[in-house]
JSON list of C-alpha atoms in Angstrom, two decimals:
[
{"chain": "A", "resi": 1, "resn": "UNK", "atom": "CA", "xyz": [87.09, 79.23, 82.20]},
{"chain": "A", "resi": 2, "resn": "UNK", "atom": "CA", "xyz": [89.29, 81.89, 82.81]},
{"chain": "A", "resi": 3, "resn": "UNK", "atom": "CA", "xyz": [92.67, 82.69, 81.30]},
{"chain": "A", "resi": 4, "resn": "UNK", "atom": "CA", "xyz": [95.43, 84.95, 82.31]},
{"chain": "A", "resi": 5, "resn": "UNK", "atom": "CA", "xyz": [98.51, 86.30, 81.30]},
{"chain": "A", "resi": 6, "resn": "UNK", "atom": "CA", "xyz": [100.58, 88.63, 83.39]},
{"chain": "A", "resi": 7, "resn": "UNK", "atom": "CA", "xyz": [103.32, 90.95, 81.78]},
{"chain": "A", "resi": 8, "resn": "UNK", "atom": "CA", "xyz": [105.42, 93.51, 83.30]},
{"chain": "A", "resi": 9, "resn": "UNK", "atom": "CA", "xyz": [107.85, 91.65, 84.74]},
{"chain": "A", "resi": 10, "resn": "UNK", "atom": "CA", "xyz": [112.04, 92.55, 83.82]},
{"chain": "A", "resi": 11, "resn": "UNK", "atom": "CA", "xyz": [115.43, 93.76, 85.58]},
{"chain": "A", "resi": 12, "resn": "UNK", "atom": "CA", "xyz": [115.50, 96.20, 88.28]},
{"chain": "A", "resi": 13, "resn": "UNK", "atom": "CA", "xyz": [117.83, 97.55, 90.93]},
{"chain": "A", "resi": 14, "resn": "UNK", "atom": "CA", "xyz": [117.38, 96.99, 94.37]},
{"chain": "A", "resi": 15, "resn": "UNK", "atom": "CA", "xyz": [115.28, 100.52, 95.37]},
{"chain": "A", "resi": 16, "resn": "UNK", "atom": "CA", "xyz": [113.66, 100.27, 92.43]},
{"chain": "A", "resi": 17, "resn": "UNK", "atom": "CA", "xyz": [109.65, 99.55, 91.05]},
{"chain": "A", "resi": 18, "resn": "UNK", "atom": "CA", "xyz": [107.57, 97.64, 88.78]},
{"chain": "A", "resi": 19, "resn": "UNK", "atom": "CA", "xyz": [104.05, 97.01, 87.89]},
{"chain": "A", "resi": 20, "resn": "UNK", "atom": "CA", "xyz": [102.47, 93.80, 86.65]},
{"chain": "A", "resi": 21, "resn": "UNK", "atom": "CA", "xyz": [99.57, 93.15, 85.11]},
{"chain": "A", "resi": 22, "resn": "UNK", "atom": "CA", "xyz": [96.95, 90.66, 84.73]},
{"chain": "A", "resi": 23, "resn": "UNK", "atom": "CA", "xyz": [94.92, 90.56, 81.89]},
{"chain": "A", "resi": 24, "resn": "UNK", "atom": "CA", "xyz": [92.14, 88.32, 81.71]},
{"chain": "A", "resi": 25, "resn": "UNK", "atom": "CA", "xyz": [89.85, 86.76, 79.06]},
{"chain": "A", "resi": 26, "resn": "UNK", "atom": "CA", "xyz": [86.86, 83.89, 79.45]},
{"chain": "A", "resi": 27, "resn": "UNK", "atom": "CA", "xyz": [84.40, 84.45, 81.98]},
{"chain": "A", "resi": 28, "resn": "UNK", "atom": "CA", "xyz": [83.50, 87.67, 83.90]},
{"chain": "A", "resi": 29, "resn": "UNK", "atom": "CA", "xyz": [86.52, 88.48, 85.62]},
{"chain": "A", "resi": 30, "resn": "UNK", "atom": "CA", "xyz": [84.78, 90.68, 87.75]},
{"chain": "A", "resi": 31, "resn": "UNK", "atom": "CA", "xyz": [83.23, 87.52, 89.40]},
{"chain": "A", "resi": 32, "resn": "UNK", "atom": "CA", "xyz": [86.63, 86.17, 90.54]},
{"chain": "A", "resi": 33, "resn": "UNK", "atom": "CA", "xyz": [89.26, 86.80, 93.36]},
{"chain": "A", "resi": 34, "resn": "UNK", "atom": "CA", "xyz": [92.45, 87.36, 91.95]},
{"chain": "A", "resi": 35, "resn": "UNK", "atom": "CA", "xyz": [96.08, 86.59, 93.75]},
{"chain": "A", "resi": 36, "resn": "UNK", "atom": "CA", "xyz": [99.46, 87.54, 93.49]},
{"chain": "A", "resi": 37, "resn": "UNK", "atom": "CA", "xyz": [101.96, 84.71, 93.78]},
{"chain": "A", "resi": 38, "resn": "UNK", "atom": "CA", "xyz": [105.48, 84.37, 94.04]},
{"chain": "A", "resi": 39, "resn": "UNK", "atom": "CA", "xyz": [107.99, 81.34, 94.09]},
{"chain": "A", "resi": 40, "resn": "UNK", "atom": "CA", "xyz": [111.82, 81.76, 94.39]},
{"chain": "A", "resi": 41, "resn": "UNK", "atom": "CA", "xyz": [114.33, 78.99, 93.32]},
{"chain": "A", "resi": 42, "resn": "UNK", "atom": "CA", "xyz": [114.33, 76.10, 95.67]},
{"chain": "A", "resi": 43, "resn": "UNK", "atom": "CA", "xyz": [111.59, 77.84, 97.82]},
{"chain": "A", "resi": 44, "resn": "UNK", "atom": "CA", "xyz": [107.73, 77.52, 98.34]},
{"chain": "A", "resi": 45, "resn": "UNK", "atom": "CA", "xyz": [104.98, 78.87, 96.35]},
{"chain": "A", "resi": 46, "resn": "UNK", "atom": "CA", "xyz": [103.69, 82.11, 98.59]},
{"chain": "A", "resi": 47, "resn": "UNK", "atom": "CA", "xyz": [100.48, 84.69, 97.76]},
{"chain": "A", "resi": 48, "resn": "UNK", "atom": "CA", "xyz": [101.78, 87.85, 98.22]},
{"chain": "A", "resi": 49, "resn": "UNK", "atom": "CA", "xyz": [98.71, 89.49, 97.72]},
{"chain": "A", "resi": 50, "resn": "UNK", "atom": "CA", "xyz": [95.09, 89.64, 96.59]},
{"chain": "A", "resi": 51, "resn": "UNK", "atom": "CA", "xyz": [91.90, 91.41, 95.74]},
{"chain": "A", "resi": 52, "resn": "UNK", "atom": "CA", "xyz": [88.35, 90.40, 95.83]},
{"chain": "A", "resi": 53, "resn": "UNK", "atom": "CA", "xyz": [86.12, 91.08, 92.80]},
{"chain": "A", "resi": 54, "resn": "UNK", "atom": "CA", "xyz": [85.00, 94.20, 93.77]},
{"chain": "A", "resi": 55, "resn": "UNK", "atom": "CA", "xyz": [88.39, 95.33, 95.11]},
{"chain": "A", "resi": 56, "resn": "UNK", "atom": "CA", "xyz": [86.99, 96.24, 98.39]},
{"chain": "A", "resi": 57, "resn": "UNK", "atom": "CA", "xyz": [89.08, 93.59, 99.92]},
{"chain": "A", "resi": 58, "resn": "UNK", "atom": "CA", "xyz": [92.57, 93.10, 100.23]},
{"chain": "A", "resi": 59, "resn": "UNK", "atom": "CA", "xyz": [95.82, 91.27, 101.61]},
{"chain": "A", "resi": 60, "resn": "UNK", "atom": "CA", "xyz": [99.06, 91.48, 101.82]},
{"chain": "A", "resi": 61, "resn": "UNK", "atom": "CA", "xyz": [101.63, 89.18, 103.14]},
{"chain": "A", "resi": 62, "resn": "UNK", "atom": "CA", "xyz": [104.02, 90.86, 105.87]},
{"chain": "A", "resi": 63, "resn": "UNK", "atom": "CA", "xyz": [107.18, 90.69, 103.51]},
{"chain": "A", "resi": 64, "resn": "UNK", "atom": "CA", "xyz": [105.26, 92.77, 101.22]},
{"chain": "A", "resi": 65, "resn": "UNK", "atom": "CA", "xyz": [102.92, 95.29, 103.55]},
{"chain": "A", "resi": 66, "resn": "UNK", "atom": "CA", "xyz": [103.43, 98.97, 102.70]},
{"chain": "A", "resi": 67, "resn": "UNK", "atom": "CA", "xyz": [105.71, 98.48, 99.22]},
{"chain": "A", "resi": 68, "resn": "UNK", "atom": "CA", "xyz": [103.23, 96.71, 96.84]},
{"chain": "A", "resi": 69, "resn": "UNK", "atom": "CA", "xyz": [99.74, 97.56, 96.02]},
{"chain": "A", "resi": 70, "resn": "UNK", "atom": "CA", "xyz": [97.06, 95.42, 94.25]},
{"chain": "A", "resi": 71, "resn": "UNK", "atom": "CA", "xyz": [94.83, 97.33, 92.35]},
{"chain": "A", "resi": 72, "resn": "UNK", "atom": "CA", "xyz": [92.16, 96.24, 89.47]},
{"chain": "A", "resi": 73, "resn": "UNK", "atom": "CA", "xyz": [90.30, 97.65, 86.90]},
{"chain": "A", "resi": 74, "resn": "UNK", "atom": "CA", "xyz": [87.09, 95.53, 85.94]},
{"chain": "A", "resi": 75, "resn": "UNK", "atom": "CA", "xyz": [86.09, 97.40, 82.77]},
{"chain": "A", "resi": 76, "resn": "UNK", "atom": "CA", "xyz": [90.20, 96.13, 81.35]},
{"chain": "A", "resi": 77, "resn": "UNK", "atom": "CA", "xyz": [89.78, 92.71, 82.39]},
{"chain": "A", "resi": 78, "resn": "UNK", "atom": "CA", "xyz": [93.29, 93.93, 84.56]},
{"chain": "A", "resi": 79, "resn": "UNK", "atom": "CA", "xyz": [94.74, 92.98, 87.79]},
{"chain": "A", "resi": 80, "resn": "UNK", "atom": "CA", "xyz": [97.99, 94.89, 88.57]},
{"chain": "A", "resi": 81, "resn": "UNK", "atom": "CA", "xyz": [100.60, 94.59, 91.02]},
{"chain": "A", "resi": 82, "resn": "UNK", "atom": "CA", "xyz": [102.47, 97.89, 92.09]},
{"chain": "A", "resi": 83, "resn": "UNK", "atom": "CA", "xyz": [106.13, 97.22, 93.45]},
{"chain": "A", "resi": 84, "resn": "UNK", "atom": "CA", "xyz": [107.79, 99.67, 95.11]},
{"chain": "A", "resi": 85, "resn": "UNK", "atom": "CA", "xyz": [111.32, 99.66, 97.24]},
{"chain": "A", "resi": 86, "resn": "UNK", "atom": "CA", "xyz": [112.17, 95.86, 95.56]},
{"chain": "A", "resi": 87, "resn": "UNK", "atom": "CA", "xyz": [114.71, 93.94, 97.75]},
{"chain": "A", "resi": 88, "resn": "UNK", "atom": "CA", "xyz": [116.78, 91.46, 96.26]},
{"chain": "A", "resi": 89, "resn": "UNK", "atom": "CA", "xyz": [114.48, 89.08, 98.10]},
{"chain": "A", "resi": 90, "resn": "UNK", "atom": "CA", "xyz": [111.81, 89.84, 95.73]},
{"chain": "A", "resi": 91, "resn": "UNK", "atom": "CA", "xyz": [113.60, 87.62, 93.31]},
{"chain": "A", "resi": 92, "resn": "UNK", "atom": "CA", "xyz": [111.08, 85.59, 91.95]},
{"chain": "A", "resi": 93, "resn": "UNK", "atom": "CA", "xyz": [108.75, 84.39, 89.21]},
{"chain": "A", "resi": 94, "resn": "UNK", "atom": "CA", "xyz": [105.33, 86.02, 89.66]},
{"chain": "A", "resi": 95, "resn": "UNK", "atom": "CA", "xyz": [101.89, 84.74, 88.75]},
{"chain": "A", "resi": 96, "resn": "UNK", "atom": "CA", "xyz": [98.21, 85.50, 88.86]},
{"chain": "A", "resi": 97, "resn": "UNK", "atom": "CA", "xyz": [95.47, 83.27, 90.13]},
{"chain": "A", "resi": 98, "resn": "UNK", "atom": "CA", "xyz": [91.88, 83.47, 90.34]},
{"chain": "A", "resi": 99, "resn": "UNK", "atom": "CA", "xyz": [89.68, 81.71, 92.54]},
{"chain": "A", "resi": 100, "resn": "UNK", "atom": "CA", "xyz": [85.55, 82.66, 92.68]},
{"chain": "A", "resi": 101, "resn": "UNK", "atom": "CA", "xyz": [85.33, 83.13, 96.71]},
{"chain": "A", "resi": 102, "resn": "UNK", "atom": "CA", "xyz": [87.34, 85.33, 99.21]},
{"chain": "A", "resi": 103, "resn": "UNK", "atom": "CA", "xyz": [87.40, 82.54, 101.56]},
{"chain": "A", "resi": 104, "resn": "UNK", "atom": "CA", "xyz": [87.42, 79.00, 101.17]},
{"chain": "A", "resi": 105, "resn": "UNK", "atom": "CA", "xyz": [88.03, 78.03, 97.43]},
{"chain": "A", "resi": 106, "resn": "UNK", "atom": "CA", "xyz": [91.19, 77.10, 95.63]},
{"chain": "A", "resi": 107, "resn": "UNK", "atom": "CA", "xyz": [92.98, 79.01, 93.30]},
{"chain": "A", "resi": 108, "resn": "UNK", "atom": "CA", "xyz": [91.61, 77.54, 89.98]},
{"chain": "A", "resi": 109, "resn": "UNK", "atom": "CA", "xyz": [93.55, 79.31, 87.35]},
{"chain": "A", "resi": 110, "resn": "UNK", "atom": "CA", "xyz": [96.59, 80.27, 87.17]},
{"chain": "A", "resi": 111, "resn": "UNK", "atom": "CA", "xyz": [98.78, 82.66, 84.62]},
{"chain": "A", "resi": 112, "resn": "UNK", "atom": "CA", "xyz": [102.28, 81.42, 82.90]},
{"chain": "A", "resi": 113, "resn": "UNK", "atom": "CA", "xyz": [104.51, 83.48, 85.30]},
{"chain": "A", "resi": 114, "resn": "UNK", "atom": "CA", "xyz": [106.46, 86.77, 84.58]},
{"chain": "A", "resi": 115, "resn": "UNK", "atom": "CA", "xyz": [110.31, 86.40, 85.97]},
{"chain": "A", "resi": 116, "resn": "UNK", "atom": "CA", "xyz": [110.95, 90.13, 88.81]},
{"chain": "A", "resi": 117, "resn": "UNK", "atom": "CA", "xyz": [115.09, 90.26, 89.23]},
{"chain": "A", "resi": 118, "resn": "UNK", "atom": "CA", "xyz": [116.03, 92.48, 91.62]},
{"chain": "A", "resi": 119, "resn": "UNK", "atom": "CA", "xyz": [119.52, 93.04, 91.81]},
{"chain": "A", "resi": 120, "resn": "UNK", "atom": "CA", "xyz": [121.82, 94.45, 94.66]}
]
C-alpha cells in the first residue's frame, strides 16, 4: 500500500507558477510510477504528466509540454509538479497516482486532490 497526499495547490494569476508536491508513505515509493492528474468541472479526468521510479522517464501531455516539469526526489518520499506560465485553463483539481509499471498497469493509488485556480 501506498498513500499520498499532494499539497501546494492555491490562487494564482494567469502568468503565474506553482509547485505541488507528493509525499508518499507505505511501500518503497521508489518502486512506483507516479502521475500527475488533472480534472476540470464537467470535464474528463487527464494525466498531465509522469515519472518513472527512477525519473529517467517522463511525459507530458501537449497542453502542458515546455511549462510544467515533474521532478522527484526518492530519498523525501516526494513527487513534485513545477507550473510555470498557468493559463486559466489550468483550472483544475490536481492529484497524484502511482502505478508499479511504466507501461501497462493501472493507476492504483491515488492522492485526495489539491484545487490550482488560475485566474485571468
Amino acid at each position: 500500500q501506498v498513500q499520498l497526499v499532494e499539497s501546494g495547490g492555491g490562487l494564482v494569476q494567469a502568468g503565474g507558477s506553482l509547485r505541488l508536491s507528493c509525499a508518499a508513505s507505505g511501500r518503497t515509493f521508489s518502486s512506483y510510477t507516479t502521475g500527475w492528474f488533472r480534472q476540470a468541472p464537467g470535464k474528463e479526468r487527464e494525466l498531465v504528466a509522469a515519472i518513472s521510479r527512477n525519473g529517467l522517464s517522463t511525459y507530458y501531455a501537449d497542453s502542458v509540454k515546455g511549462r510544467f516539469t515533474v521532478s522527484r526526489d526518492n530519498a523525501k518520499n516526494t513527487v513534485y509538479l513545477r507550473m510555470n506560465s498557468l493559463k486559466p485553463e489550468d483550472t483544475a483539481v490536481y492529484y497524484c497516482a502511482a502505478k508499479e509499471l511504466w507501461v501497462g498497469s493501472d493507476y492504483n493509488y491515488w492522492g485526495q486532490g489539491t484545487q490550482v485556480t488560475v485566474s485571468s
